[in-house]
Structure formats: C-alpha cells, structure tokens
PDB file of C-alpha atoms in Angstrom:
ATOM      1  CA  GLU K 225      -0.748 -31.886  49.027  1.00 88.00           C
ATOM      2  CA  ALA K 226      -3.388 -30.735  46.532  1.00 90.00           C
ATOM      3  CA  LEU K 227      -3.007 -27.096  47.584  1.00 90.00           C
ATOM      4  CA  ALA K 228       0.787 -27.263  47.415  1.00 89.00           C
ATOM      5  CA  ASP K 229       0.588 -28.917  44.002  1.00 91.00           C
ATOM      6  CA  THR K 230      -1.013 -25.734  42.614  1.00 93.00           C
ATOM      7  CA  GLY K 231       2.274 -23.891  43.166  1.00 90.00           C
ATOM      8  CA  HIS K 232       0.443 -21.151  45.078  1.00 91.00           C
ATOM      9  CA  ALA K 233       0.840 -22.483  48.640  1.00 87.00           C
ATOM     10  CA  PRO K 234       4.133 -23.507  50.273  1.00 84.00           C
ATOM     11  CA  ARG K 235       4.030 -26.753  52.272  1.00 84.00           C
ATOM     12  CA  LEU K 236       5.973 -25.256  55.174  1.00 78.00           C
ATOM     13  CA  GLY K 237       3.372 -22.519  55.521  1.00 76.00           C
ATOM     14  CA  MET K 238       0.459 -24.951  55.936  1.00 80.00           C
ATOM     15  CA  LYS K 239      -1.036 -26.014  59.215  1.00 79.00           C
ATOM     16  CA  CYS K 240      -4.095 -28.139  59.849  1.00 82.00           C
ATOM     17  CA  ARG K 241      -6.329 -27.744  62.861  1.00 84.00           C
ATOM     18  CA  LEU K 242      -9.571 -29.469  63.795  1.00 83.00           C
ATOM     19  CA  VAL K 243     -11.985 -27.662  66.068  1.00 86.00           C
ATOM     20  CA  ALA K 244     -14.786 -29.952  67.190  1.00 83.00           C
ATOM     21  CA  SER K 245     -17.888 -28.883  69.027  1.00 80.00           C
ATOM     22  CA  ASP K 246     -20.473 -30.946  70.832  1.00 78.00           C
ATOM     23  CA  LYS K 247     -22.732 -27.905  71.128  1.00 76.00           C
ATOM     24  CA  TYR K 248     -24.181 -26.878  67.798  1.00 71.00           C
ATOM     25  CA  TYR K 249     -27.578 -26.358  66.274  1.00 71.00           C
ATOM     26  CA  ILE K 250     -28.884 -26.785  62.762  1.00 73.00           C
ATOM     27  CA  ILE K 251     -32.090 -24.871  62.255  1.00 73.00           C
ATOM     28  CA  ASP K 252     -34.458 -27.843  61.960  1.00 76.00           C
ATOM     29  CA  GLY K 253     -33.202 -29.375  65.220  1.00 78.00           C
ATOM     30  CA  ASN K 254     -32.326 -32.795  63.764  1.00 79.00           C
ATOM     31  CA  GLN K 255     -29.338 -33.953  65.832  1.00 79.00           C
ATOM     32  CA  GLU K 256     -28.254 -36.402  63.124  1.00 84.00           C
ATOM     33  CA  PHE K 257     -27.318 -33.537  60.817  1.00 87.00           C
ATOM     34  CA  LYS K 258     -23.730 -32.281  60.760  1.00 88.00           C
ATOM     35  CA  MET K 259     -21.703 -29.413  59.373  1.00 88.00           C
ATOM     36  CA  ALA K 260     -18.071 -29.117  58.316  1.00 91.00           C
ATOM     37  CA  ASN K 261     -16.554 -25.732  57.502  1.00 93.00           C
ATOM     38  CA  LEU K 262     -13.094 -25.524  55.967  1.00 94.00           C
ATOM     39  CA  LEU K 263     -11.469 -22.207  56.826  1.00 94.00           C
ATOM     40  CA  LEU K 264      -8.362 -21.319  54.828  1.00 92.00           C
ATOM     41  CA  ARG K 265      -6.301 -18.460  56.244  1.00 91.00           C
ATOM     42  CA  LEU K 266      -3.899 -17.132  53.650  1.00 89.00           C
ATOM     43  CA  ARG K 267      -1.557 -14.234  53.267  1.00 87.00           C
ATOM     44  CA  GLU K 268      -3.107 -11.607  51.019  1.00 89.00           C
ATOM     45  CA  GLY K 269      -2.260 -11.124  47.376  1.00 89.00           C
ATOM     46  CA  ARG K 270      -3.393 -14.269  45.582  1.00 93.00           C
ATOM     47  CA  ALA K 271      -5.503 -13.893  42.452  1.00 94.00           C
ATOM     48  CA  GLU K 272      -9.244 -14.486  42.711  1.00 95.00           C
ATOM     49  CA  GLU K 273      -8.879 -17.522  40.424  1.00 96.00           C
ATOM     50  CA  VAL K 274      -6.356 -19.070  42.839  1.00 95.00           C
ATOM     51  CA  LEU K 275      -8.667 -18.502  45.808  1.00 95.00           C
ATOM     52  CA  LEU K 276     -11.519 -20.147  43.910  1.00 96.00           C
ATOM     53  CA  GLU K 277      -9.253 -23.080  43.031  1.00 96.00           C
ATOM     54  CA  PHE K 278      -8.354 -23.481  46.722  1.00 95.00           C
ATOM     55  CA  SER K 279     -12.058 -23.487  47.657  1.00 96.00           C
ATOM     56  CA  GLU K 280     -12.807 -26.081  44.980  1.00 97.00           C
ATOM     57  CA  ILE K 281      -9.934 -28.295  46.148  1.00 96.00           C
ATOM     58  CA  GLY K 282     -11.150 -28.020  49.739  1.00 95.00           C
ATOM     59  CA  MET K 283     -14.733 -28.855  48.804  1.00 97.00           C
ATOM     60  CA  ALA K 284     -13.634 -31.854  46.732  1.00 97.00           C
ATOM     61  CA  LEU K 285     -11.544 -33.184  49.627  1.00 96.00           C
ATOM     62  CA  MET K 286     -14.381 -32.751  52.119  1.00 96.00           C
ATOM     63  CA  LYS K 287     -16.788 -34.543  49.765  1.00 98.00           C
ATOM     64  CA  LYS K 288     -14.258 -37.373  49.432  1.00 97.00           C
ATOM     65  CA  TYR K 289     -13.521 -37.837  53.137  1.00 96.00           C
ATOM     66  CA  LEU K 290     -17.118 -37.269  54.252  1.00 96.00           C
ATOM     67  CA  ALA K 291     -18.649 -39.264  51.393  1.00 97.00           C
ATOM     68  CA  MET K 292     -20.837 -41.379  53.679  1.00 96.00           C
ATOM     69  CA  ASP K 293     -22.448 -38.274  55.189  1.00 95.00           C
ATOM     70  CA  VAL K 294     -22.852 -36.746  51.724  1.00 96.00           C
ATOM     71  CA  GLU K 295     -24.527 -39.923  50.450  1.00 97.00           C
ATOM     72  CA  GLU K 296     -26.845 -39.944  53.489  1.00 95.00           C
ATOM     73  CA  LYS K 297     -27.638 -36.262  52.860  1.00 94.00           C
ATOM     74  CA  SER K 298     -26.859 -35.542  56.507  1.00 91.00           C
ATOM     75  CA  ILE K 299     -24.139 -32.903  56.248  1.00 93.00           C
ATOM     76  CA  ILE K 300     -23.593 -29.303  55.223  1.00 92.00           C
ATOM     77  CA  LEU K 301     -20.155 -28.565  53.740  1.00 96.00           C
ATOM     78  CA  SER K 302     -18.741 -25.089  53.297  1.00 96.00           C
ATOM     79  CA  THR K 303     -15.456 -23.394  52.519  1.00 96.00           C
ATOM     80  CA  GLU K 304     -14.321 -19.999  53.702  1.00 96.00           C
ATOM     81  CA  ILE K 305     -11.204 -18.028  52.835  1.00 95.00           C
ATOM     82  CA  LYS K 306      -9.804 -15.305  55.060  1.00 94.00           C
ATOM     83  CA  GLU K 307      -6.920 -13.313  53.683  1.00 91.00           C
ATOM     84  CA  LEU K 308      -4.569 -12.195  56.417  1.00 88.00           C
ATOM     85  CA  VAL K 309      -3.647  -8.525  56.257  1.00 88.00           C
ATOM     86  CA  LYS K 310       0.080  -7.779  56.514  1.00 87.00           C
ATOM     87  CA  GLY K 311       0.803  -5.626  59.544  1.00 89.00           C
ATOM     88  CA  GLN K 312      -2.557  -6.441  61.103  1.00 92.00           C
ATOM     89  CA  ASP K 313      -2.700 -10.251  61.328  1.00 87.00           C
ATOM     90  CA  LEU K 314       0.549 -11.348  62.954  1.00 86.00           C
ATOM     91  CA  THR K 315       2.317 -14.708  62.914  1.00 81.00           C
ATOM     92  CA  PHE K 316       5.413 -15.822  64.785  1.00 83.00           C
ATOM     93  CA  ASN K 317       6.639 -19.206  63.560  1.00 79.00           C
ATOM     94  CA  SER K 318       9.423 -20.569  65.764  1.00 84.00           C
ATOM     95  CA  ILE K 319       9.210 -23.908  63.926  1.00 80.00           C
ATOM     96  CA  ARG K 320      10.309 -22.210  60.709  1.00 74.00           C
ATOM     97  CA  LEU K 321      13.231 -20.624  62.607  1.00 76.00           C
ATOM     98  CA  ARG K 322      14.199 -24.072  63.872  1.00 77.00           C
ATOM     99  CA  THR K 323      14.218 -25.574  60.366  1.00 74.00           C
ATOM    100  CA  GLN K 324      16.508 -22.790  59.140  1.00 74.00           C
ATOM    101  CA  GLU K 325      19.234 -23.559  61.719  1.00 67.00           C
TER     102      GLU K 325
END
C-alpha cells in the first residue's frame, strides 16, 4: 500500500514473494543472527528520488515488522532495487490478461 500511495507503482503490477533459507552464514557464526533483504524489481525509468523513496519505505516497513529483532540487535536489514531492462527482462502476466476480460 505504501508504495502504491506514492503514485509511482501500480497495485496490479506488484507481487510479493518470500524466499526463506535454512542454510545461511553470517560472518561471526552466531546462529541467532538473521538477515532480511528486500529486493524490489521495477521497470526502468523512475527518477532516482523515487527509487530512494521506495528503499526508505521498504526499510521502514521491515523495521516495523521485525521490530523485536531490531530491538534485540540480532538482524541485518537491507534493501536492493533492480531495474528491469525493457527487451531484456521479460514478463508474461496471464493474471493481468484475465482481469481485462
């Protein structure tokens, strides 16, 4: 919702995916430590200020939902934006076709 509220991201174009791993390593070896990385894949062409705003929104949401881990100082949070290149990164969305019927 927060990304859509900026006016720079259509709701229908958003998808959310969680990829969990039980095999990971943080350099000091403490198994109580965690990491969450928010990867935003976007079509190219948004202004740098918009991309920064998206990163800030993502970081704020992660801090909110992972507040206990943040308070315990047991988590690393990061955001990452990948701009999809038209003609190179392809998408076929049959769900969108279905909603247009």
